[in-house]
mmCIF file of C-alpha atoms and ligand atoms in Angstrom:
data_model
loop_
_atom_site.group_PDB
_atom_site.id
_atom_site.type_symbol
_atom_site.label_atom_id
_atom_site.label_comp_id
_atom_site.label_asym_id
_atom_site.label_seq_id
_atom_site.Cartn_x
_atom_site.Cartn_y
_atom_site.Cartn_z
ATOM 1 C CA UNK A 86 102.818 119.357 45.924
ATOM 2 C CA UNK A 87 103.116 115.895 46.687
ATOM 3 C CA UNK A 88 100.470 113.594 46.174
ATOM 4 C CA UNK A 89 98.657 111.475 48.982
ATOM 5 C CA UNK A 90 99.725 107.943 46.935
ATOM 6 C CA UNK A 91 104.174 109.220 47.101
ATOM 7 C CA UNK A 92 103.919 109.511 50.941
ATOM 8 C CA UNK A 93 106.466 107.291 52.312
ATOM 9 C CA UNK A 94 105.761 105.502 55.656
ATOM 10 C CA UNK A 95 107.942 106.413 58.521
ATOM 11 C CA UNK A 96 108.677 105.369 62.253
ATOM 12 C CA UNK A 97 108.091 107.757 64.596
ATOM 13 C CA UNK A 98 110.035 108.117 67.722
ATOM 14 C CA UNK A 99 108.498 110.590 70.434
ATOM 15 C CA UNK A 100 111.619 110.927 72.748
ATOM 16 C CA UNK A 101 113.423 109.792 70.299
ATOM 17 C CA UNK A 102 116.831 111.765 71.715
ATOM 18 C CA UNK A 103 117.635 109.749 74.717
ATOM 19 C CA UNK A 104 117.484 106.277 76.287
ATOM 20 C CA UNK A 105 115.063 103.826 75.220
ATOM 21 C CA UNK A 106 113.529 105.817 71.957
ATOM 22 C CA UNK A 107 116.780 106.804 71.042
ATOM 23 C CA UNK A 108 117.562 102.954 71.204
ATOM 24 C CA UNK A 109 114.108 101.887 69.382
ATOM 25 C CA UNK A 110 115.303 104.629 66.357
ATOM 26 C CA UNK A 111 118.291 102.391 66.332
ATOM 27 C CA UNK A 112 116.763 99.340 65.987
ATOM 28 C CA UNK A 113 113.889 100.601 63.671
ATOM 29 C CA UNK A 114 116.855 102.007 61.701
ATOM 30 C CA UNK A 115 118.089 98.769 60.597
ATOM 31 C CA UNK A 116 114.544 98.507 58.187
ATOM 32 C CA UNK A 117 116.070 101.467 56.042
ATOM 33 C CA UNK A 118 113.446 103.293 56.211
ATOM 34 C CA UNK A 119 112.753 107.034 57.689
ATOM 35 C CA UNK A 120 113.063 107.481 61.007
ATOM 36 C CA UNK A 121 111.637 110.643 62.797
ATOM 37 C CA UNK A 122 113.071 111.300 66.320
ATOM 38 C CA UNK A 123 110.959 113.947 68.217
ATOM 39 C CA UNK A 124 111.914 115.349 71.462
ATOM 40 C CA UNK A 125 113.046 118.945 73.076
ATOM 41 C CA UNK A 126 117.015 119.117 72.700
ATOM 42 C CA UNK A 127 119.154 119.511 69.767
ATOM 43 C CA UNK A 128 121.855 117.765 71.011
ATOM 44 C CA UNK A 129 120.258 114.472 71.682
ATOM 45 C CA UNK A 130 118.174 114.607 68.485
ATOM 46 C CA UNK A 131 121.684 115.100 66.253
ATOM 47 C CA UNK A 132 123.008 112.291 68.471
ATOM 48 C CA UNK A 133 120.255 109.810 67.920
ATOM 49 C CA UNK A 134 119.983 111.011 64.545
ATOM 50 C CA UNK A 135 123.499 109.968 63.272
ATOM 51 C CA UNK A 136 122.895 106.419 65.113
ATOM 52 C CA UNK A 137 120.042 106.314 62.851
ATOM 53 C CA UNK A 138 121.728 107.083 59.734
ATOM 54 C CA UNK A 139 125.121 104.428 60.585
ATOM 55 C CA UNK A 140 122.381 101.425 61.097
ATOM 56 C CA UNK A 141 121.058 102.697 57.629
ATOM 57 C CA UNK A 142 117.829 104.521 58.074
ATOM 58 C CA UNK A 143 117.094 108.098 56.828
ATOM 59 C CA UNK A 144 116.836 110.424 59.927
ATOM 60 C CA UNK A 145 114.621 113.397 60.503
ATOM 61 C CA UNK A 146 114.428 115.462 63.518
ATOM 62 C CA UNK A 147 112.272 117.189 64.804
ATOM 63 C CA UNK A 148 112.648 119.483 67.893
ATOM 64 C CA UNK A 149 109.013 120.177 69.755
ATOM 65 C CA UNK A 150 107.797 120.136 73.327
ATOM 66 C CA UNK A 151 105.070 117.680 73.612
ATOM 67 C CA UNK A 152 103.268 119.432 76.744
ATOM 68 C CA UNK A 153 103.384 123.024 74.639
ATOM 69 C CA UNK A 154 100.510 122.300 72.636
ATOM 70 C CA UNK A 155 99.569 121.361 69.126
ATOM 71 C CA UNK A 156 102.069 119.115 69.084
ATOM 72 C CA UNK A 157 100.031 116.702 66.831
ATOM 73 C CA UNK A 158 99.255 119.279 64.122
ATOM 74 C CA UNK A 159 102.943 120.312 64.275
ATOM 75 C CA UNK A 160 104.105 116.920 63.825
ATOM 76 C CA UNK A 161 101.601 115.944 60.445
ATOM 77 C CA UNK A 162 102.881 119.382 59.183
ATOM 78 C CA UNK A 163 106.125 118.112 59.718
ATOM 79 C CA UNK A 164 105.703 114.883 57.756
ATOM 80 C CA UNK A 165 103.319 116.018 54.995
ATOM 81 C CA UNK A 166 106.317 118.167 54.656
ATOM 82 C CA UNK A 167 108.639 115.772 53.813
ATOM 83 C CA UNK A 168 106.621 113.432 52.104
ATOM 84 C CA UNK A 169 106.212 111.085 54.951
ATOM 85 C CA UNK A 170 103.341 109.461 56.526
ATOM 86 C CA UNK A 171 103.217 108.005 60.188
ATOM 87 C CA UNK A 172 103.531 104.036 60.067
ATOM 88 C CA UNK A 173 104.862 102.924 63.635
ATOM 89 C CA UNK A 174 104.445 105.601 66.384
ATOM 90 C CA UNK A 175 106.715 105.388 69.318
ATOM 91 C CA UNK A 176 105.630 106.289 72.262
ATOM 92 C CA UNK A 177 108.631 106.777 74.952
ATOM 93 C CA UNK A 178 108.705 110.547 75.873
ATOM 94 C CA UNK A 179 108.137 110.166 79.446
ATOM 95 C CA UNK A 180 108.874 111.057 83.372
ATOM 96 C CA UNK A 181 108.525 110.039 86.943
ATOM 97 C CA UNK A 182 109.317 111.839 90.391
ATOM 98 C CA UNK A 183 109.091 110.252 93.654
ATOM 99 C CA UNK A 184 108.146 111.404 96.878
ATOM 100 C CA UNK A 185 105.076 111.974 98.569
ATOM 101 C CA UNK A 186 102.239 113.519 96.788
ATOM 102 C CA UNK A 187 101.299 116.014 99.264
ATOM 103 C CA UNK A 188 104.811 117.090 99.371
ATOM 104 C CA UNK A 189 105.835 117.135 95.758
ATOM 105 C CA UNK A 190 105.046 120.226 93.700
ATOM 106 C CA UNK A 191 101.871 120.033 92.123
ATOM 107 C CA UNK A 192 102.426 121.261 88.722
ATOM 108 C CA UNK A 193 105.261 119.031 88.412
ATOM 109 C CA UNK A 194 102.503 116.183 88.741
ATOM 110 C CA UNK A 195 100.358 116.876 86.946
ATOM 111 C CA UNK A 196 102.861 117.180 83.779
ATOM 112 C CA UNK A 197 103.464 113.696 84.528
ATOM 113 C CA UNK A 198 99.257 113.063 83.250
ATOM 114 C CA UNK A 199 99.941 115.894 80.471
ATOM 115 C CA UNK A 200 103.112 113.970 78.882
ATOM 116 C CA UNK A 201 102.449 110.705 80.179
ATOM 117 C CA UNK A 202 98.842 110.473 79.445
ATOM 118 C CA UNK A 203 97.469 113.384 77.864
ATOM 119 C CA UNK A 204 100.134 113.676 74.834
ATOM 120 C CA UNK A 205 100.731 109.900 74.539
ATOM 121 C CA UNK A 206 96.974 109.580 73.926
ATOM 122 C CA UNK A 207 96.590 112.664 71.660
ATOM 123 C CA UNK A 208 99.016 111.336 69.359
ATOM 124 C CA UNK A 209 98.152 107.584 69.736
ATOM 125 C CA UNK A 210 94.302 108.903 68.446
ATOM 126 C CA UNK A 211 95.124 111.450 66.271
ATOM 127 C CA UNK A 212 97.368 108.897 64.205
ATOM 128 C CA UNK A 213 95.308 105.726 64.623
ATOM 129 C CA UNK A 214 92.754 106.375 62.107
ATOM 130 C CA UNK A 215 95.793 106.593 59.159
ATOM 131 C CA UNK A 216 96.528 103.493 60.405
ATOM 132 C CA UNK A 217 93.631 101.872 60.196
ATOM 133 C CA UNK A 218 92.877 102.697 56.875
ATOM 134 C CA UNK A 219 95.662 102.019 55.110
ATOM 135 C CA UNK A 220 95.583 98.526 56.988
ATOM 136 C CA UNK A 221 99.253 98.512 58.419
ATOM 137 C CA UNK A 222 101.598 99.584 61.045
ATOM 138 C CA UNK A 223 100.753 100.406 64.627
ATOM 139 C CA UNK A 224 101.490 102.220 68.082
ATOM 140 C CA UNK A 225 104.225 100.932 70.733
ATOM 141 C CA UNK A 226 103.591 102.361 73.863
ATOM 142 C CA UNK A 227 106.079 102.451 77.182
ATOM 143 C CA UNK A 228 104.596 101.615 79.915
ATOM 144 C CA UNK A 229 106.349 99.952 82.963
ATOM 145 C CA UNK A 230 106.121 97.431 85.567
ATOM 146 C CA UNK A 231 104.752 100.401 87.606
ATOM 147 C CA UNK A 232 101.733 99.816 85.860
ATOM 148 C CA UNK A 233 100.841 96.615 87.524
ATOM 149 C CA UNK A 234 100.468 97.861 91.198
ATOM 150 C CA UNK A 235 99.846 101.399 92.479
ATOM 151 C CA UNK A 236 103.194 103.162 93.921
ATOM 152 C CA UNK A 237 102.837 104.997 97.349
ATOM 153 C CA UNK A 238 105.672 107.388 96.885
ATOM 154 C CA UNK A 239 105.547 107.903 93.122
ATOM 155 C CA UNK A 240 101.907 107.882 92.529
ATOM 156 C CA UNK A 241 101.374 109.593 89.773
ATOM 157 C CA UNK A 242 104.173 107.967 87.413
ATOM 158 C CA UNK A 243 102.663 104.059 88.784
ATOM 159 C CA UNK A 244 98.867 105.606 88.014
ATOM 160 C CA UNK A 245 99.876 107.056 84.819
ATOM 161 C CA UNK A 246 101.928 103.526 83.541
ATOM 162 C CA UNK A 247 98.757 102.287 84.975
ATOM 163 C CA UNK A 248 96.786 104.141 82.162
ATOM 164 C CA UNK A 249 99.497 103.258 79.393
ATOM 165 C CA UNK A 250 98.962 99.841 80.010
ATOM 166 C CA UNK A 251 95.374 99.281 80.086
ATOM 167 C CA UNK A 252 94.700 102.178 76.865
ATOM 168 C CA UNK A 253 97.334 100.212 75.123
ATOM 169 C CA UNK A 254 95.928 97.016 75.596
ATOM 170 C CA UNK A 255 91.709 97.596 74.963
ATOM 171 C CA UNK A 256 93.241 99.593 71.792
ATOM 172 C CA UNK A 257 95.067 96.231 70.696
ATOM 173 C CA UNK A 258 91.565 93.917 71.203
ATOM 174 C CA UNK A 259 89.916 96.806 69.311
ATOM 175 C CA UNK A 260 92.533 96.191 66.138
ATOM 176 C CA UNK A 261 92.551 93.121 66.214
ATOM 177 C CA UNK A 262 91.902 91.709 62.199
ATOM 178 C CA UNK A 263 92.667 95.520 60.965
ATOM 179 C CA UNK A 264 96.153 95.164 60.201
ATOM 180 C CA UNK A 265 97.118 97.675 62.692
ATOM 181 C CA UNK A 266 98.768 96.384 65.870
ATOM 182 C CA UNK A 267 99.212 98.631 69.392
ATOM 183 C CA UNK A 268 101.136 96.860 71.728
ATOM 184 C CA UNK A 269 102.472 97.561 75.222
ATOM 185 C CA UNK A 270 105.833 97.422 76.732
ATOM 186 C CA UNK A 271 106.511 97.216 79.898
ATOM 187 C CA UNK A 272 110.696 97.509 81.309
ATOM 188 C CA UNK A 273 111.481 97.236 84.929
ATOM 189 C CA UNK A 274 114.452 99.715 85.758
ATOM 190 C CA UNK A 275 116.416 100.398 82.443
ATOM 191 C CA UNK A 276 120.006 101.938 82.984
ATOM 192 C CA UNK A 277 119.023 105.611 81.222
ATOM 193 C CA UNK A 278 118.530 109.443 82.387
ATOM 194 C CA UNK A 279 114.938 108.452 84.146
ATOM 195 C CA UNK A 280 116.242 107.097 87.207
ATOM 196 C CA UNK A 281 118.303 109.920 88.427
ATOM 197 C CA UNK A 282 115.893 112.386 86.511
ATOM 198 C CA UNK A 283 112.892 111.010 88.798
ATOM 199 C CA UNK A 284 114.706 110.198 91.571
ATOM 200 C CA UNK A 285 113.754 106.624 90.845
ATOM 201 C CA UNK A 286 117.208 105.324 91.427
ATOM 202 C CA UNK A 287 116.955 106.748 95.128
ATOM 203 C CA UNK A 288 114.266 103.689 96.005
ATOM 204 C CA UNK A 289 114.846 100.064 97.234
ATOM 205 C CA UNK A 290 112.735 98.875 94.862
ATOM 206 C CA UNK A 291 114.532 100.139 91.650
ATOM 207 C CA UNK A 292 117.877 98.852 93.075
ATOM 208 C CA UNK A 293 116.846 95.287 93.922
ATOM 209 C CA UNK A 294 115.692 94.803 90.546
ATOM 210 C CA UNK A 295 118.464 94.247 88.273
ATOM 211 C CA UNK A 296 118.508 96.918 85.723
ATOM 212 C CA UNK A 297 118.556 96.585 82.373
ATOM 213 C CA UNK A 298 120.446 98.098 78.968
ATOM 214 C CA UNK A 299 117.723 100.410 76.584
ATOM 215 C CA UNK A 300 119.691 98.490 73.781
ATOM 216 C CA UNK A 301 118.114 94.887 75.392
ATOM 217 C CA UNK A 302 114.466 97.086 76.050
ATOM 218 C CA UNK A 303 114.267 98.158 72.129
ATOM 219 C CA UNK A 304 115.481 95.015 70.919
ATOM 220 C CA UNK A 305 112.312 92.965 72.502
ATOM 221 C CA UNK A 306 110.038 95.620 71.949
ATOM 222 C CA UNK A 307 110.384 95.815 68.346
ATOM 223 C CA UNK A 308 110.596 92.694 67.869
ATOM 224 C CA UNK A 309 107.352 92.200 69.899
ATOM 225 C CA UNK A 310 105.466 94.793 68.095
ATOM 226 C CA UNK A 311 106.964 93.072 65.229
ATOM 227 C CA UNK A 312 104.838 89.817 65.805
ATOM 228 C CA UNK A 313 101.808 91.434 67.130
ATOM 229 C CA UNK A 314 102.409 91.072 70.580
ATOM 230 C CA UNK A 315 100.046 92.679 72.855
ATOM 231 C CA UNK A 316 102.392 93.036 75.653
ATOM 232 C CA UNK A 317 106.134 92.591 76.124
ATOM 233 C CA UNK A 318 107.806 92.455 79.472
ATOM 234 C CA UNK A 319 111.653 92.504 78.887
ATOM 235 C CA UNK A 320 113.753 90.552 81.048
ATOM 236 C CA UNK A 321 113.245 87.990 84.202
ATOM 237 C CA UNK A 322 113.260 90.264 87.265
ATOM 238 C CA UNK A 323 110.741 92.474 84.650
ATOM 239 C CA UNK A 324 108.472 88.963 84.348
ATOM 240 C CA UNK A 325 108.668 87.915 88.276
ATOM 241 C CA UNK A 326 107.869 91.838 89.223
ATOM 242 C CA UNK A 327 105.278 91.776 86.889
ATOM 243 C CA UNK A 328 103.805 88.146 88.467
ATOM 244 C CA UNK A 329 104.456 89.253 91.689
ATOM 245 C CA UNK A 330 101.978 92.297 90.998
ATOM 246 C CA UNK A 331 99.181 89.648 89.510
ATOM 247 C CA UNK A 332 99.152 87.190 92.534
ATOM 248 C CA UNK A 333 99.545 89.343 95.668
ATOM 249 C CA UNK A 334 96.377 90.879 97.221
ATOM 250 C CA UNK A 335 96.070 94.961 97.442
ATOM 251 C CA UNK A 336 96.754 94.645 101.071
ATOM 252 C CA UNK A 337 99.712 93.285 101.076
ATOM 253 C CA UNK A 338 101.172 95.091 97.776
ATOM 254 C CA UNK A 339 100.407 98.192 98.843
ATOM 255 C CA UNK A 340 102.364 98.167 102.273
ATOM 256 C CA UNK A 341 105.384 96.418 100.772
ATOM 257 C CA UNK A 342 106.020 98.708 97.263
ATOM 258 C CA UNK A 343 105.125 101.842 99.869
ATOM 259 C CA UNK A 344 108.088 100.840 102.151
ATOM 260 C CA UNK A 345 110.268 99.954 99.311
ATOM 261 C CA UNK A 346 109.639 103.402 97.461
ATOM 262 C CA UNK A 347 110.148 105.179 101.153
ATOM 263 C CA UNK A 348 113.718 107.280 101.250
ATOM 264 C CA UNK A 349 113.987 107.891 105.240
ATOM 265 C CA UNK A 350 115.147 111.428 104.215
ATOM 266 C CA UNK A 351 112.156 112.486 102.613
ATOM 267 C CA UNK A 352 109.628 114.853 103.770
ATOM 268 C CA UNK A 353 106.724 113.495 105.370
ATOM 269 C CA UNK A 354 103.735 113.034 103.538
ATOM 270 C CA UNK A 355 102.190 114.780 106.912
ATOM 271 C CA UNK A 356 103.164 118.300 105.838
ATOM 272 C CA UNK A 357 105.298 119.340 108.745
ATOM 273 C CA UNK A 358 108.202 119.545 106.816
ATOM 274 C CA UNK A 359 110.893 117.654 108.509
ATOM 275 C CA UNK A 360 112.259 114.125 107.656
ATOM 276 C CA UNK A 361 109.953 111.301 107.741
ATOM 277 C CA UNK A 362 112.038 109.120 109.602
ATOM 278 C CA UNK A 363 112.091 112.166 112.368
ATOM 279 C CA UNK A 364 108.109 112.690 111.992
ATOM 280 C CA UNK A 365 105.780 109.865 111.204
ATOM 281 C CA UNK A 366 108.342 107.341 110.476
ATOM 282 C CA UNK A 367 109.111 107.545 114.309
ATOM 283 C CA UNK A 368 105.490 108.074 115.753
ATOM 284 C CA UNK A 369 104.620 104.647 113.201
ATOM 285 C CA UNK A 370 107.660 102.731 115.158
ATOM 286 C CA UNK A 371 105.827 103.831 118.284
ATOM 287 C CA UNK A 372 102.256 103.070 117.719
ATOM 288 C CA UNK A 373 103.443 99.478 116.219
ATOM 289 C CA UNK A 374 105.498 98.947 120.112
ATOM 290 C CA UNK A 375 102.264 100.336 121.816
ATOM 291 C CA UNK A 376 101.693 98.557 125.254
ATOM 292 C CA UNK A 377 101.984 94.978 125.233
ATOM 293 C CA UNK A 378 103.079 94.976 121.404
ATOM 294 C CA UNK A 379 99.611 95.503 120.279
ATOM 295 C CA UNK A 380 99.477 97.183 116.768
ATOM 296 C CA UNK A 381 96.465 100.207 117.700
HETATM 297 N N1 NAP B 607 114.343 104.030 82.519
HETATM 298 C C1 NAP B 607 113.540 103.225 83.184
HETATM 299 O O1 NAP B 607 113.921 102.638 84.207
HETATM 300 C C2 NAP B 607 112.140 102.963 82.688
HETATM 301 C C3 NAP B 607 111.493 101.825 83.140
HETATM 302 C C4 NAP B 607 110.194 101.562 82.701
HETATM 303 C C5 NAP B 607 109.573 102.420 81.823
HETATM 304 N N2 NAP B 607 110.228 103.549 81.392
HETATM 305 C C6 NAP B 607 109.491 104.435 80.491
HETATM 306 O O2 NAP B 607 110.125 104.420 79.225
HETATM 307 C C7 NAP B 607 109.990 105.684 78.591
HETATM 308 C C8 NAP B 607 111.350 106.183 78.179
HETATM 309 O O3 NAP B 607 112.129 106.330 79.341
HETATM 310 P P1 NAP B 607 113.691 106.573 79.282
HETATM 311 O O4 NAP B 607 114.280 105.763 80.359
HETATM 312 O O5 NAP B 607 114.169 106.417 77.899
HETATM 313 O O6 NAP B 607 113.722 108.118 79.715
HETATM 314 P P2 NAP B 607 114.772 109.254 79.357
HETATM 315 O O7 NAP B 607 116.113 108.674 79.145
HETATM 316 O O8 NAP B 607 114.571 110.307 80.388
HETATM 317 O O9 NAP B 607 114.231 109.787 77.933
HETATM 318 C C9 NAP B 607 113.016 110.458 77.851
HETATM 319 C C10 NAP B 607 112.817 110.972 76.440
HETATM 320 O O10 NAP B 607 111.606 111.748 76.413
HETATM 321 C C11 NAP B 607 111.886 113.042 75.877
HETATM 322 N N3 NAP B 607 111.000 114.036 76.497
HETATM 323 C C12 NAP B 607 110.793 114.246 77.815
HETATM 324 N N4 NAP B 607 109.925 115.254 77.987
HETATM 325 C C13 NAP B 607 109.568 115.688 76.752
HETATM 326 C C14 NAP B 607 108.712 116.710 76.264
HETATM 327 N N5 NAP B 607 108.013 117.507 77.095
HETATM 328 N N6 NAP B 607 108.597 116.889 74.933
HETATM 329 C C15 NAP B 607 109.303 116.114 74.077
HETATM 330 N N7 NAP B 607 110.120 115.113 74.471
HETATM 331 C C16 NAP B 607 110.259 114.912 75.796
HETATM 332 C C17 NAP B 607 113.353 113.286 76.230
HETATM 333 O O11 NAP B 607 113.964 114.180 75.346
HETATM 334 P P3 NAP B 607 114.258 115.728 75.631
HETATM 335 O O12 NAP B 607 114.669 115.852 77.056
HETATM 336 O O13 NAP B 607 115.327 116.016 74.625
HETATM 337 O O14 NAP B 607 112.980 116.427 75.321
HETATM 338 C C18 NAP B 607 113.939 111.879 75.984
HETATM 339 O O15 NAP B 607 114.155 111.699 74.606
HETATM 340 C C19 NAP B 607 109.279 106.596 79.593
HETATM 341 O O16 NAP B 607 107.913 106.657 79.268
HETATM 342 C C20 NAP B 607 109.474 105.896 80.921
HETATM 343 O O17 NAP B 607 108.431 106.160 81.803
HETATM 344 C C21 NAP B 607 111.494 103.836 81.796
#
């Protein structure tokens, strides 16, 4: 049996096979230390795994669905196992899908609050208190720029970033002095899986912003988390989305990101089942001619 004082600390990747956790397991690598990489396929956890061990950390891997259940208690079995202890959690298991709400299937939304929300914040509180009282380490969470504005069209994903955000940052005021920091990143669109997975890359607004590499995304996030940084927003068209959300009024936000989320062939949010550009879409270009150009 190993005793509580031989634990060795560890950083903890929760999607660590794939895009940007597989890139913050890189990065975190480079320390030497263990690195645990936690997500659902075998593949992508050997994958990340040997990154890991070439920038000269010691990998682990751990294959678990986060959304099946216990996944916390599995996990602390998992390290106690090995003699580890959780130092830096990672926080990037995560996923989107647009269209409109009423059309989208429903259990497919609300996995995005049981992943995004539900098992992000079971872990970030179950491994907090360790934290704390050892005095070190600390929680990096993904958020997005989606969590500055509500997103007509993708809803829950902007609401649940939304929740990231805001958890993230109360949690990092609450630390503050304790040693332990919790800081929030939020990427605009980073060139991984996600977009096509969420059909993110099918919007205007994820293709005017310039996307970025996860390599550039983990870089500035640890680094961030690093120096205590509440919140890191990584890159310029990141920053200007992010000031853009800050300084525009609800009103007009909410028109603009709806239209720019919009695909003209998806199904109305009505429920009639046809194209919104042959149901709404058209009756909307109608209403906004009505007689003498008067918006009804
Ligand atoms: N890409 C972007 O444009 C972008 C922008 C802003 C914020 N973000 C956020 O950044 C985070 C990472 O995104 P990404 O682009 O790296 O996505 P990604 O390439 O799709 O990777 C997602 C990771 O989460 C794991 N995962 C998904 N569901 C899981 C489950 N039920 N249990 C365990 N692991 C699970 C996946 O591994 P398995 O499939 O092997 O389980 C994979 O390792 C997400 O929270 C996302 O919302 C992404």
């Amino acid at each position: 049996m190993i005793s509580h004082c031989e634990f060795r600390p560890a950083v903890v990747v929760i999607g660590g096979s794939g895009g940007i956790g597989r890139a913050i397991a890189s990065v975190a690598a480079r320390e030497r230390g263990a690195v645990v990489l936690v997500a659902r396929s075998p593949e992508g956890l050997a994958a990340a795994a040997s990154e890991v061990r070439e920038g000269g950390g010691e990998a682990f891997t751990l294959e678990l669905d986060l959304v099946a259940g216990d996944a916390p208690t599995r996990l602390e079995g998992f390290l106690s196992a090995h003699g580890l202890v959780c130092d830096v959690l990672v926080n990037s298991a995560g996923y989107g899908l647009r269209g409109a709400a009423t059309a989208l299937p429903i259990d497919g939304q609300l996995g995005i609050i049981d992943l995004n929300i539900h098992s992000l914040t079971e872990l970030t509180l179950h491994f907090l208190p360790g934290m704390v009282a050892r005095r070190r380490g600390g929680v990096l969470n993904l958020s997005s720029v989606a969590g500055f504005v509500p997103g007509p069209y993708m809803a829950l994903y902007f609401a649940s970033k939304g929740f990231v955000r805001f958890f993230s940052e109360a949690l990092h005021q609450e630390l503050r002095r304790t040693g332990v920091t919790v800081t929030c990143v939020a990427p605009g669109p980073v060139s991984t899986e996600f977009l096509a997975r969420s059909g993110a890359n099918q919007t205007v607004l994820f293709n005017i912003l310039p996307k970025v590499d996860p390599e550039y995304v983990a870089e500035r996030a640890w680094r961030g988390f690093k120096s205590g940084r509440r919140l890191v927003v990584p890159g310029i068209s990141a920053k200007l989305a992010a000031l853009a959300a800050a300084l525009l009024p609800s009103a007009a936000m909410l028109p603009l990101v709806g239209r720019l989320q919009r695909g003209g062939n998806d199904q109305c949010p009505c429920g009639s089942g046809m194209k919104f550009k042959k149901c709404c879409g058209t009756r909307q270009i109608q209403l906004r001619r009505g007689p003498r150009g008067i918006i009804p």
